[in-house]
PDB file of C-alpha atoms in Angstrom:
ATOM      1  CA  UNK A 217     -22.490   1.459  24.781  1.00 51.00           C
ATOM      2  CA  UNK A 218     -20.575  -0.932  22.538  1.00 85.00           C
ATOM      3  CA  UNK A 219     -17.210  -0.134  21.005  1.00 94.00           C
ATOM      4  CA  UNK A 220     -17.103   0.689  17.293  1.00 97.00           C
ATOM      5  CA  UNK A 221     -13.996   0.080  15.158  1.00 98.00           C
ATOM      6  CA  UNK A 222     -13.059   2.179  12.132  1.00 98.00           C
ATOM      7  CA  UNK A 223     -10.075   1.253   9.962  1.00 98.00           C
ATOM      8  CA  UNK A 224      -8.739   3.864   7.541  1.00 98.00           C
ATOM      9  CA  UNK A 225      -5.823   4.299   5.142  1.00 98.00           C
ATOM     10  CA  UNK A 226      -4.219   7.744   4.986  1.00 98.00           C
ATOM     11  CA  UNK A 227      -1.441   9.199   2.843  1.00 97.00           C
ATOM     12  CA  UNK A 228       0.970  11.948   3.852  1.00 96.00           C
ATOM     13  CA  UNK A 229       3.487  13.319   1.306  1.00 92.00           C
ATOM     14  CA  UNK A 230       7.120  13.293   2.351  1.00 91.00           C
ATOM     15  CA  UNK A 231       9.124  16.496   1.995  1.00 88.00           C
ATOM     16  CA  UNK A 232      11.447  15.532  -0.867  1.00 74.00           C
ATOM     17  CA  UNK A 233      12.310  11.811  -0.778  1.00 69.00           C
ATOM     18  CA  UNK A 234      13.117   9.368   1.998  1.00 71.00           C
ATOM     19  CA  UNK A 235      15.895   7.065   0.782  1.00 63.00           C
ATOM     20  CA  UNK A 236      17.433   4.040   2.520  1.00 65.00           C
ATOM     21  CA  UNK A 237      19.436   1.065   1.255  1.00 56.00           C
ATOM     22  CA  UNK A 238      16.259  -0.765   0.184  1.00 60.00           C
ATOM     23  CA  UNK A 239      14.783   2.064  -1.884  1.00 65.00           C
ATOM     24  CA  UNK A 240      13.019   5.425  -1.829  1.00 65.00           C
ATOM     25  CA  UNK A 241       9.519   6.660  -1.162  1.00 77.00           C
ATOM     26  CA  UNK A 242       7.741   9.972  -1.499  1.00 85.00           C
ATOM     27  CA  UNK A 243       4.770   9.444   0.814  1.00 88.00           C
ATOM     28  CA  UNK A 244       3.954   7.824   4.120  1.00 93.00           C
ATOM     29  CA  UNK A 245       1.017   5.432   3.810  1.00 96.00           C
ATOM     30  CA  UNK A 246      -0.420   4.703   7.247  1.00 98.00           C
ATOM     31  CA  UNK A 247      -3.261   2.581   8.566  1.00 98.00           C
ATOM     32  CA  UNK A 248      -5.251   3.991  11.484  1.00 98.00           C
ATOM     33  CA  UNK A 249      -7.472   2.085  13.881  1.00 98.00           C
ATOM     34  CA  UNK A 250     -10.100   4.129  15.730  1.00 98.00           C
ATOM     35  CA  UNK A 251     -12.137   2.747  18.617  1.00 98.00           C
ATOM     36  CA  UNK A 252     -15.171   4.746  19.728  1.00 97.00           C
ATOM     37  CA  UNK A 253     -17.030   4.107  22.954  1.00 96.00           C
ATOM     38  CA  UNK A 254     -19.657   6.809  23.356  1.00 93.00           C
ATOM     39  CA  UNK A 255     -17.768  10.074  23.711  1.00 93.00           C
ATOM     40  CA  UNK A 256     -14.414   8.314  24.258  1.00 96.00           C
ATOM     41  CA  UNK A 257     -12.239   7.908  21.172  1.00 97.00           C
ATOM     42  CA  UNK A 258      -9.016   5.889  20.991  1.00 98.00           C
ATOM     43  CA  UNK A 259      -6.677   5.931  17.986  1.00 98.00           C
ATOM     44  CA  UNK A 260      -3.583   4.084  16.872  1.00 98.00           C
ATOM     45  CA  UNK A 261      -1.484   4.486  13.716  1.00 98.00           C
ATOM     46  CA  UNK A 262       0.804   1.979  12.037  1.00 98.00           C
ATOM     47  CA  UNK A 263       3.002   1.775   8.946  1.00 97.00           C
ATOM     48  CA  UNK A 264       2.892  -1.520   7.000  1.00 97.00           C
ATOM     49  CA  UNK A 265       6.404  -2.562   6.000  1.00 93.00           C
ATOM     50  CA  UNK A 266       7.162  -4.815   3.037  1.00 92.00           C
ATOM     51  CA  UNK A 267      10.484  -5.894   4.623  1.00 91.00           C
ATOM     52  CA  UNK A 268       8.401  -7.803   7.158  1.00 92.00           C
ATOM     53  CA  UNK A 269       5.929  -9.190   4.647  1.00 94.00           C
ATOM     54  CA  UNK A 270       3.290  -6.537   5.291  1.00 96.00           C
ATOM     55  CA  UNK A 271       1.172  -4.516   2.890  1.00 97.00           C
ATOM     56  CA  UNK A 272      -1.557  -1.939   3.439  1.00 97.00           C
ATOM     57  CA  UNK A 273      -4.094  -4.556   2.362  1.00 98.00           C
ATOM     58  CA  UNK A 274      -2.788  -7.268   4.673  1.00 98.00           C
ATOM     59  CA  UNK A 275      -2.738  -4.934   7.669  1.00 98.00           C
ATOM     60  CA  UNK A 276      -6.276  -3.707   6.965  1.00 98.00           C
ATOM     61  CA  UNK A 277      -7.399  -7.340   6.666  1.00 98.00           C
ATOM     62  CA  UNK A 278      -5.767  -8.212   9.992  1.00 97.00           C
ATOM     63  CA  UNK A 279      -7.510  -5.335  11.732  1.00 97.00           C
ATOM     64  CA  UNK A 280     -10.844  -6.220  10.162  1.00 97.00           C
ATOM     65  CA  UNK A 281     -10.398  -9.786  11.412  1.00 96.00           C
ATOM     66  CA  UNK A 282     -10.399  -8.355  14.949  1.00 94.00           C
ATOM     67  CA  UNK A 283     -13.567  -6.291  14.501  1.00 95.00           C
ATOM     68  CA  UNK A 284     -15.971  -8.578  16.371  1.00 94.00           C
ATOM     69  CA  UNK A 285     -13.555  -9.108  19.257  1.00 93.00           C
ATOM     70  CA  UNK A 286     -12.570  -5.464  19.620  1.00 94.00           C
ATOM     71  CA  UNK A 287     -16.185  -4.345  19.424  1.00 95.00           C
ATOM     72  CA  UNK A 288     -17.015  -6.935  22.090  1.00 93.00           C
ATOM     73  CA  UNK A 289     -14.421  -5.377  24.406  1.00 92.00           C
ATOM     74  CA  UNK A 290     -11.217  -7.394  23.868  1.00 92.00           C
ATOM     75  CA  UNK A 291      -8.291  -6.001  25.844  1.00 94.00           C
ATOM     76  CA  UNK A 292      -4.579  -5.681  25.055  1.00 95.00           C
ATOM     77  CA  UNK A 293      -3.737  -9.092  26.478  1.00 94.00           C
ATOM     78  CA  UNK A 294      -6.318 -10.731  24.246  1.00 93.00           C
ATOM     79  CA  UNK A 295      -4.961  -8.790  21.286  1.00 93.00           C
ATOM     80  CA  UNK A 296      -1.446 -10.145  21.844  1.00 92.00           C
ATOM     81  CA  UNK A 297      -2.832 -13.684  21.720  1.00 92.00           C
ATOM     82  CA  UNK A 298      -4.685 -13.033  18.466  1.00 92.00           C
ATOM     83  CA  UNK A 299      -2.132 -11.250  16.281  1.00 95.00           C
ATOM     84  CA  UNK A 300       1.635 -11.644  15.841  1.00 95.00           C
ATOM     85  CA  UNK A 301       3.939  -8.672  16.463  1.00 97.00           C
ATOM     86  CA  UNK A 302       3.647  -6.165  13.634  1.00 98.00           C
ATOM     87  CA  UNK A 303       1.897  -3.110  12.303  1.00 98.00           C
ATOM     88  CA  UNK A 304      -1.730  -4.252  12.664  1.00 98.00           C
ATOM     89  CA  UNK A 305      -1.327  -5.194  16.304  1.00 98.00           C
ATOM     90  CA  UNK A 306       0.439  -1.890  16.908  1.00 98.00           C
ATOM     91  CA  UNK A 307      -2.497   0.161  15.598  1.00 98.00           C
ATOM     92  CA  UNK A 308      -5.023  -1.793  17.657  1.00 98.00           C
ATOM     93  CA  UNK A 309      -2.864  -1.857  20.799  1.00 98.00           C
ATOM     94  CA  UNK A 310      -2.233   1.900  20.730  1.00 98.00           C
ATOM     95  CA  UNK A 311      -5.924   2.558  20.076  1.00 98.00           C
ATOM     96  CA  UNK A 312      -6.754   0.519  23.199  1.00 98.00           C
ATOM     97  CA  UNK A 313      -4.233   2.495  25.274  1.00 98.00           C
ATOM     98  CA  UNK A 314      -5.706   5.760  24.004  1.00 98.00           C
ATOM     99  CA  UNK A 315      -9.270   4.582  24.614  1.00 98.00           C
ATOM    100  CA  UNK A 316      -8.455   3.593  28.190  1.00 97.00           C
ATOM    101  CA  UNK A 317      -6.847   6.967  28.814  1.00 98.00           C
ATOM    102  CA  UNK A 318      -9.885   8.775  27.409  1.00 97.00           C
ATOM    103  CA  UNK A 319     -12.359   6.602  29.339  1.00 96.00           C
ATOM    104  CA  UNK A 320     -10.607   6.943  32.684  1.00 96.00           C
ATOM    105  CA  UNK A 321      -9.137  10.425  32.393  1.00 97.00           C
ATOM    106  CA  UNK A 322      -5.758   8.984  33.408  1.00 98.00           C
ATOM    107  CA  UNK A 323      -2.974   9.883  30.945  1.00 98.00           C
ATOM    108  CA  UNK A 324      -1.462   6.942  29.084  1.00 98.00           C
ATOM    109  CA  UNK A 325       2.000   7.607  30.501  1.00 98.00           C
ATOM    110  CA  UNK A 326       0.583   7.184  34.010  1.00 98.00           C
ATOM    111  CA  UNK A 327      -1.172   4.000  32.947  1.00 98.00           C
ATOM    112  CA  UNK A 328       2.285   2.870  31.798  1.00 98.00           C
ATOM    113  CA  UNK A 329       3.748   3.572  35.238  1.00 97.00           C
ATOM    114  CA  UNK A 330       5.535   6.873  34.562  1.00 98.00           C
ATOM    115  CA  UNK A 331       5.191   9.866  36.849  1.00 97.00           C
ATOM    116  CA  UNK A 332       5.800  12.449  34.133  1.00 97.00           C
ATOM    117  CA  UNK A 333       6.823  12.968  30.516  1.00 97.00           C
ATOM    118  CA  UNK A 334       9.793  15.100  29.494  1.00 98.00           C
ATOM    119  CA  UNK A 335      10.600  16.742  26.141  1.00 98.00           C
ATOM    120  CA  UNK A 336      13.282  14.773  24.294  1.00 98.00           C
ATOM    121  CA  UNK A 337      15.885  15.459  21.612  1.00 98.00           C
ATOM    122  CA  UNK A 338      15.215  13.348  18.527  1.00 98.00           C
ATOM    123  CA  UNK A 339      17.588  12.393  15.764  1.00 98.00           C
ATOM    124  CA  UNK A 340      16.965  13.884  12.324  1.00 97.00           C
ATOM    125  CA  UNK A 341      17.426  11.623   9.309  1.00 95.00           C
ATOM    126  CA  UNK A 342      19.822  12.229   6.428  1.00 95.00           C
ATOM    127  CA  UNK A 343      18.749  10.045   3.485  1.00 93.00           C
ATOM    128  CA  UNK A 344      21.108   8.013   1.314  1.00 94.00           C
ATOM    129  CA  UNK A 345      22.621   9.875  -1.625  1.00 94.00           C
ATOM    130  CA  UNK A 346      25.981  10.658  -3.140  1.00 96.00           C
ATOM    131  CA  UNK A 347      28.599  11.885  -0.672  1.00 97.00           C
ATOM    132  CA  UNK A 348      28.149  15.430  -2.009  1.00 97.00           C
ATOM    133  CA  UNK A 349      24.364  15.267  -1.685  1.00 96.00           C
ATOM    134  CA  UNK A 350      24.660  13.966   1.855  1.00 96.00           C
ATOM    135  CA  UNK A 351      27.227  16.595   2.793  1.00 97.00           C
ATOM    136  CA  UNK A 352      24.854  19.311   1.581  1.00 97.00           C
ATOM    137  CA  UNK A 353      21.919  17.769   3.450  1.00 96.00           C
ATOM    138  CA  UNK A 354      24.029  17.499   6.605  1.00 97.00           C
ATOM    139  CA  UNK A 355      25.123  21.116   6.287  1.00 98.00           C
ATOM    140  CA  UNK A 356      21.471  22.215   6.134  1.00 97.00           C
ATOM    141  CA  UNK A 357      20.767  20.197   9.286  1.00 97.00           C
ATOM    142  CA  UNK A 358      24.059  20.968  11.047  1.00 97.00           C
ATOM    143  CA  UNK A 359      22.257  23.024  13.700  1.00 97.00           C
ATOM    144  CA  UNK A 360      20.512  19.875  14.924  1.00 98.00           C
ATOM    145  CA  UNK A 361      22.264  18.100  17.821  1.00 98.00           C
ATOM    146  CA  UNK A 362      21.771  14.528  16.540  1.00 98.00           C
ATOM    147  CA  UNK A 363      21.697  13.264  12.948  1.00 98.00           C
ATOM    148  CA  UNK A 364      20.811   9.741  11.813  1.00 97.00           C
ATOM    149  CA  UNK A 365      22.682   8.931   8.618  1.00 97.00           C
ATOM    150  CA  UNK A 366      21.232   6.345   6.237  1.00 95.00           C
ATOM    151  CA  UNK A 367      23.862   4.241   4.467  1.00 95.00           C
ATOM    152  CA  UNK A 368      23.768   1.795   1.562  1.00 93.00           C
ATOM    153  CA  UNK A 369      26.895  -0.394   1.501  1.00 92.00           C
ATOM    154  CA  UNK A 370      29.311   0.439  -1.325  1.00 92.00           C
ATOM    155  CA  UNK A 371      30.867   3.864  -0.739  1.00 95.00           C
ATOM    156  CA  UNK A 372      29.654   4.247   2.847  1.00 96.00           C
ATOM    157  CA  UNK A 373      33.034   5.389   4.229  1.00 96.00           C
ATOM    158  CA  UNK A 374      32.898   8.336   1.821  1.00 97.00           C
ATOM    159  CA  UNK A 375      29.294   9.079   2.832  1.00 97.00           C
ATOM    160  CA  UNK A 376      30.234   9.074   6.517  1.00 97.00           C
ATOM    161  CA  UNK A 377      33.180  11.421   5.920  1.00 97.00           C
ATOM    162  CA  UNK A 378      31.005  13.736   3.853  1.00 97.00           C
ATOM    163  CA  UNK A 379      28.310  14.000   6.513  1.00 98.00           C
ATOM    164  CA  UNK A 380      30.891  14.683   9.208  1.00 98.00           C
ATOM    165  CA  UNK A 381      32.372  17.435   7.042  1.00 98.00           C
ATOM    166  CA  UNK A 382      28.927  18.952   6.514  1.00 98.00           C
ATOM    167  CA  UNK A 383      27.955  18.810  10.193  1.00 98.00           C
ATOM    168  CA  UNK A 384      31.201  18.936  12.178  1.00 98.00           C
ATOM    169  CA  UNK A 385      29.567  19.456  15.586  1.00 97.00           C
ATOM    170  CA  UNK A 386      26.479  17.231  15.420  1.00 98.00           C
ATOM    171  CA  UNK A 387      26.397  13.845  17.076  1.00 98.00           C
ATOM    172  CA  UNK A 388      25.956  11.074  14.508  1.00 98.00           C
ATOM    173  CA  UNK A 389      24.348   7.668  14.417  1.00 98.00           C
ATOM    174  CA  UNK A 390      24.400   5.649  11.210  1.00 98.00           C
ATOM    175  CA  UNK A 391      21.914   3.095   9.892  1.00 96.00           C
ATOM    176  CA  UNK A 392      23.032   0.613   7.235  1.00 95.00           C
ATOM    177  CA  UNK A 393      19.645  -1.156   7.027  1.00 93.00           C
ATOM    178  CA  UNK A 394      21.409  -4.535   6.571  1.00 95.00           C
ATOM    179  CA  UNK A 395      23.499  -3.260   3.632  1.00 95.00           C
ATOM    180  CA  UNK A 396      27.031  -4.119   4.834  1.00 96.00           C
ATOM    181  CA  UNK A 397      28.892  -7.346   4.237  1.00 95.00           C
ATOM    182  CA  UNK A 398      31.024  -9.010   6.869  1.00 94.00           C
ATOM    183  CA  UNK A 399      34.089  -8.235   4.728  1.00 93.00           C
ATOM    184  CA  UNK A 400      33.258  -4.508   4.675  1.00 95.00           C
ATOM    185  CA  UNK A 401      32.294  -4.293   8.333  1.00 96.00           C
ATOM    186  CA  UNK A 402      35.703  -3.553   9.812  1.00 95.00           C
ATOM    187  CA  UNK A 403      36.645  -0.803   7.344  1.00 95.00           C
ATOM    188  CA  UNK A 404      33.225   0.839   7.609  1.00 96.00           C
ATOM    189  CA  UNK A 405      33.088   0.666  11.383  1.00 97.00           C
ATOM    190  CA  UNK A 406      36.600   2.124  11.614  1.00 97.00           C
ATOM    191  CA  UNK A 407      35.481   4.985   9.353  1.00 97.00           C
ATOM    192  CA  UNK A 408      32.581   5.527  11.747  1.00 97.00           C
ATOM    193  CA  UNK A 409      34.943   5.595  14.717  1.00 98.00           C
ATOM    194  CA  UNK A 410      37.155   8.210  13.034  1.00 97.00           C
ATOM    195  CA  UNK A 411      34.061  10.316  12.328  1.00 97.00           C
ATOM    196  CA  UNK A 412      33.034  10.082  16.018  1.00 97.00           C
ATOM    197  CA  UNK A 413      29.832   8.168  15.215  1.00 98.00           C
ATOM    198  CA  UNK A 414      28.067   7.128  18.410  1.00 98.00           C
ATOM    199  CA  UNK A 415      26.091   4.131  17.151  1.00 98.00           C
ATOM    200  CA  UNK A 416      25.923   1.831  14.112  1.00 98.00           C
ATOM    201  CA  UNK A 417      22.464   0.441  13.439  1.00 98.00           C
ATOM    202  CA  UNK A 418      21.908  -2.985  11.822  1.00 98.00           C
ATOM    203  CA  UNK A 419      25.079  -3.252   9.717  1.00 97.00           C
ATOM    204  CA  UNK A 420      24.603  -6.902   8.657  1.00 97.00           C
ATOM    205  CA  UNK A 421      21.475  -8.716   7.437  1.00 96.00           C
ATOM    206  CA  UNK A 422      19.285  -9.995  10.251  1.00 95.00           C
ATOM    207  CA  UNK A 423      19.834 -13.603   9.183  1.00 90.00           C
ATOM    208  CA  UNK A 424      23.596 -13.200   8.996  1.00 94.00           C
ATOM    209  CA  UNK A 425      24.484 -11.258  12.126  1.00 95.00           C
ATOM    210  CA  UNK A 426      26.104 -14.043  14.185  1.00 96.00           C
ATOM    211  CA  UNK A 427      29.465 -12.704  12.977  1.00 96.00           C
ATOM    212  CA  UNK A 428      28.970  -9.629  15.141  1.00 98.00           C
ATOM    213  CA  UNK A 429      29.800 -11.745  18.186  1.00 97.00           C
ATOM    214  CA  UNK A 430      33.449 -12.024  17.110  1.00 96.00           C
ATOM    215  CA  UNK A 431      33.940  -8.818  15.110  1.00 96.00           C
ATOM    216  CA  UNK A 432      35.367  -5.718  16.858  1.00 96.00           C
ATOM    217  CA  UNK A 433      32.946  -3.009  17.946  1.00 97.00           C
ATOM    218  CA  UNK A 434      34.909   0.260  17.798  1.00 97.00           C
ATOM    219  CA  UNK A 435      31.458   1.879  17.737  1.00 98.00           C
ATOM    220  CA  UNK A 436      28.503   0.280  19.586  1.00 98.00           C
ATOM    221  CA  UNK A 437      26.148  -1.760  17.372  1.00 98.00           C
ATOM    222  CA  UNK A 438      22.352  -1.501  17.528  1.00 98.00           C
ATOM    223  CA  UNK A 439      19.905  -4.206  16.401  1.00 98.00           C
ATOM    224  CA  UNK A 440      16.906  -3.108  14.349  1.00 97.00           C
ATOM    225  CA  UNK A 441      15.727  -5.694  11.808  1.00 96.00           C
ATOM    226  CA  UNK A 442      17.198  -8.389  14.078  1.00 96.00           C
ATOM    227  CA  UNK A 443      14.828  -7.622  16.966  1.00 96.00           C
ATOM    228  CA  UNK A 444      11.040  -7.311  16.958  1.00 96.00           C
ATOM    229  CA  UNK A 445       9.705  -8.397  20.343  1.00 96.00           C
ATOM    230  CA  UNK A 446      11.175 -10.262  23.338  1.00 96.00           C
ATOM    231  CA  UNK A 447      11.344 -13.585  21.502  1.00 94.00           C
ATOM    232  CA  UNK A 448      14.983 -14.314  20.717  1.00 90.00           C
ATOM    233  CA  UNK A 449      16.264 -11.174  22.414  1.00 96.00           C
ATOM    234  CA  UNK A 450      18.676 -13.142  24.617  1.00 96.00           C
ATOM    235  CA  UNK A 451      20.371 -14.593  21.514  1.00 96.00           C
ATOM    236  CA  UNK A 452      21.509 -11.088  20.562  1.00 98.00           C
ATOM    237  CA  UNK A 453      23.653 -10.682  23.692  1.00 98.00           C
ATOM    238  CA  UNK A 454      27.278 -10.408  22.537  1.00 97.00           C
ATOM    239  CA  UNK A 455      26.276  -9.478  19.000  1.00 98.00           C
ATOM    240  CA  UNK A 456      24.736  -6.100  19.747  1.00 98.00           C
ATOM    241  CA  UNK A 457      25.163  -3.368  22.317  1.00 98.00           C
ATOM    242  CA  UNK A 458      21.755  -1.715  21.851  1.00 98.00           C
ATOM    243  CA  UNK A 459      18.314  -2.475  20.441  1.00 98.00           C
ATOM    244  CA  UNK A 460      15.960  -0.282  18.439  1.00 98.00           C
ATOM    245  CA  UNK A 461      12.482  -0.567  19.949  1.00 98.00           C
ATOM    246  CA  UNK A 462       9.805   0.302  17.387  1.00 98.00           C
ATOM    247  CA  UNK A 463       6.103  -0.061  18.056  1.00 98.00           C
ATOM    248  CA  UNK A 464       5.412  -1.255  14.509  1.00 98.00           C
ATOM    249  CA  UNK A 465       7.841  -4.152  14.989  1.00 97.00           C
ATOM    250  CA  UNK A 466       6.890  -5.026  18.552  1.00 98.00           C
ATOM    251  CA  UNK A 467       3.162  -4.916  17.901  1.00 98.00           C
ATOM    252  CA  UNK A 468       2.288  -1.909  20.010  1.00 98.00           C
ATOM    253  CA  UNK A 469       3.156  -0.008  23.155  1.00 98.00           C
ATOM    254  CA  UNK A 470       2.402  -2.966  25.436  1.00 98.00           C
ATOM    255  CA  UNK A 471       5.098  -5.226  23.989  1.00 98.00           C
ATOM    256  CA  UNK A 472       7.467  -2.319  23.299  1.00 98.00           C
ATOM    257  CA  UNK A 473       7.540  -1.446  27.010  1.00 98.00           C
ATOM    258  CA  UNK A 474       8.109  -5.097  27.942  1.00 98.00           C
ATOM    259  CA  UNK A 475      10.825  -5.408  25.282  1.00 98.00           C
ATOM    260  CA  UNK A 476      12.613  -2.298  26.527  1.00 98.00           C
ATOM    261  CA  UNK A 477      12.531  -3.562  30.126  1.00 98.00           C
ATOM    262  CA  UNK A 478      13.894  -6.977  29.172  1.00 98.00           C
ATOM    263  CA  UNK A 479      16.568  -5.393  26.966  1.00 98.00           C
ATOM    264  CA  UNK A 480      17.693  -3.269  29.905  1.00 98.00           C
ATOM    265  CA  UNK A 481      17.851  -6.363  32.113  1.00 98.00           C
ATOM    266  CA  UNK A 482      20.091  -8.041  29.547  1.00 98.00           C
ATOM    267  CA  UNK A 483      22.413  -5.038  29.408  1.00 98.00           C
ATOM    268  CA  UNK A 484      21.370  -3.416  26.138  1.00 98.00           C
ATOM    269  CA  UNK A 485      21.066   0.324  25.596  1.00 98.00           C
ATOM    270  CA  UNK A 486      17.780   1.505  24.093  1.00 98.00           C
ATOM    271  CA  UNK A 487      16.972   3.406  20.931  1.00 98.00           C
ATOM    272  CA  UNK A 488      13.332   4.431  20.594  1.00 98.00           C
ATOM    273  CA  UNK A 489      12.707   4.397  16.851  1.00 98.00           C
ATOM    274  CA  UNK A 490       9.920   4.813  14.343  1.00 96.00           C
ATOM    275  CA  UNK A 491       8.783   4.303  10.793  1.00 95.00           C
ATOM    276  CA  UNK A 492       7.980   7.385   8.692  1.00 94.00           C
ATOM    277  CA  UNK A 493       4.564   8.281  10.074  1.00 97.00           C
ATOM    278  CA  UNK A 494       2.646  11.121  11.651  1.00 98.00           C
ATOM    279  CA  UNK A 495       2.520  12.476  15.172  1.00 98.00           C
ATOM    280  CA  UNK A 496      -0.163   9.928  16.030  1.00 98.00           C
ATOM    281  CA  UNK A 497       2.429   7.152  15.649  1.00 98.00           C
ATOM    282  CA  UNK A 498       5.145   9.083  17.524  1.00 98.00           C
ATOM    283  CA  UNK A 499       2.979   9.938  20.545  1.00 98.00           C
ATOM    284  CA  UNK A 500       2.904   6.471  22.172  1.00 98.00           C
ATOM    285  CA  UNK A 501       6.540   5.881  21.195  1.00 98.00           C
ATOM    286  CA  UNK A 502       7.461   8.884  23.342  1.00 98.00           C
ATOM    287  CA  UNK A 503       6.525   6.812  26.380  1.00 98.00           C
ATOM    288  CA  UNK A 504       9.113   4.181  25.412  1.00 98.00           C
ATOM    289  CA  UNK A 505      11.587   6.972  24.644  1.00 98.00           C
ATOM    290  CA  UNK A 506      11.573   8.345  28.187  1.00 98.00           C
ATOM    291  CA  UNK A 507      15.018   7.397  29.494  1.00 90.00           C
ATOM    292  CA  UNK A 508      16.238   5.901  26.200  1.00 98.00           C
ATOM    293  CA  UNK A 509      19.864   6.589  25.259  1.00 98.00           C
ATOM    294  CA  UNK A 510      18.856   7.411  21.671  1.00 98.00           C
ATOM    295  CA  UNK A 511      15.574   8.824  20.397  1.00 98.00           C
ATOM    296  CA  UNK A 512      14.692   8.656  16.705  1.00 98.00           C
ATOM    297  CA  UNK A 513      11.133   9.959  16.430  1.00 98.00           C
ATOM    298  CA  UNK A 514      11.489  12.412  13.565  1.00 96.00           C
ATOM    299  CA  UNK A 515       8.755  10.996  11.309  1.00 95.00           C
ATOM    300  CA  UNK A 516       6.644  14.179  11.291  1.00 96.00           C
ATOM    301  CA  UNK A 517       9.730  16.299  10.546  1.00 95.00           C
ATOM    302  CA  UNK A 518      10.171  14.376   7.298  1.00 94.00           C
ATOM    303  CA  UNK A 519       6.603  15.001   6.107  1.00 95.00           C
ATOM    304  CA  UNK A 520       5.454  17.859   3.923  1.00 95.00           C
ATOM    305  CA  UNK A 521       2.472  18.133   6.277  1.00 95.00           C
ATOM    306  CA  UNK A 522       1.704  16.362   9.558  1.00 97.00           C
ATOM    307  CA  UNK A 523      -1.782  15.538  10.820  1.00 96.00           C
ATOM    308  CA  UNK A 524      -3.502  18.086  13.046  1.00 95.00           C
ATOM    309  CA  UNK A 525      -3.279  18.353  15.933  1.00 96.00           C
ATOM    310  CA  UNK A 526       0.277  17.048  15.941  1.00 97.00           C
ATOM    311  CA  UNK A 527       3.219  16.938  18.280  1.00 98.00           C
ATOM    312  CA  UNK A 528       5.100  20.129  19.030  1.00 98.00           C
ATOM    313  CA  UNK A 529       8.650  20.132  17.706  1.00 98.00           C
ATOM    314  CA  UNK A 530      11.029  22.994  18.492  1.00 97.00           C
ATOM    315  CA  UNK A 531      14.012  22.234  16.306  1.00 96.00           C
ATOM    316  CA  UNK A 532      14.881  18.669  17.329  1.00 97.00           C
ATOM    317  CA  UNK A 533      13.132  18.888  20.698  1.00 98.00           C
ATOM    318  CA  UNK A 534       9.857  16.963  20.699  1.00 98.00           C
ATOM    319  CA  UNK A 535       7.281  17.595  23.420  1.00 98.00           C
ATOM    320  CA  UNK A 536       4.811  15.114  24.993  1.00 98.00           C
ATOM    321  CA  UNK A 537       1.466  14.834  23.201  1.00 98.00           C
ATOM    322  CA  UNK A 538      -1.586  16.824  24.115  1.00 97.00           C
ATOM    323  CA  UNK A 539      -4.581  14.763  25.149  1.00 96.00           C
ATOM    324  CA  UNK A 540      -6.417  15.650  21.933  1.00 97.00           C
ATOM    325  CA  UNK A 541      -3.772  13.880  19.847  1.00 98.00           C
ATOM    326  CA  UNK A 542      -3.255  10.720  21.885  1.00 98.00           C
ATOM    327  CA  UNK A 543      -3.125   9.413  25.418  1.00 96.00           C
TER     328      UNK A 543
END
C-alpha cells in the first residue's frame, strides 16, 4: 500500500504569555506531517520560526513540495538532500522515524541505537518581564530544580538577581536570545556568576559572536542561534562551551543525533532544547536528550492544553513517550 501524506496546521494556546527578547506570543502554531501506510501511522511536529525566515505558509509549502517523493517512499537520507535544515524537514524526518517504528514494531530509541530511555529533569522557562514580575514567577516555580530565565539586554543584571531571590535553591540557566552587546557581556556574565547561573545561552547575535573567543567565560556559554546543524560547528570551538541541539533547527532527529555526536567529539556539552510546541515535538527530542547535560523540553508545560495523548510530566520530570504518541 502506498504512503499518504497529510499536512496540517494546529494552534495551542499558551498559558499566559511566552516572552523573549524578540517579542511575545500567546499561542503555539505548529505544522504536523502525518504519513500513513496502511495501519501504520507516523507523525512529526514542527514550529516555523520567523527568526530563521520561516512562516507557517512557507513550511506547509515545503512539505507539500515533498508529497510525491514521500508518497513514493523517500527515506530520511533522501529528505536531507531535498530540504535544508529547518522546521519542514524536522516534521517530515520525525514522521519517517515514527512510521518506521510503527511498521517494524521496533521503538524509535532502539532504531537510534539506544538500549533504553530514562525519565529526565527538564528546565522550566521564566519569561522576560520586569525584575519584580520575574521574581514572582520564579517564586511560583521555586520548587522546580532547574529554571531557564529569558533575558532581554538592558536591565538583565537586575532580572538575574530578582530570579535568584525568588528561587534561591533552583539551578539556573539564562537565555539572552542574542540581546546582549559585547560591551555589556562582562558585567552581565559576572552577575550570572554571582547568582550561581550554570549556563548562559546565546548572549551575542549569531553574526557577531567571534568576540566570545577572547572574552572571559565565568559561566559556560551555550550556542543556540549560532548553531543549526553540523555545518560550521567546528568554527564555534573556543567561542562556546556547549551547543543547544533543537530538532527544528537541525531539520529533524536524524541530523540532531549526528550534530550531538559531532559536538561531543569537539568537546562541547549538550543542551537538548525545543521551541514552544506539544508533546509530539518533545517526544523525538527526548532521544537526543538522553545523556545531555541540560534538558529544556518544557514546551507542553507552557501550554494551556497539550495534545492527547501527551507526555507524562511529574513536576519537572518528563517520561519517555508511549507508543501511541510517537516512536
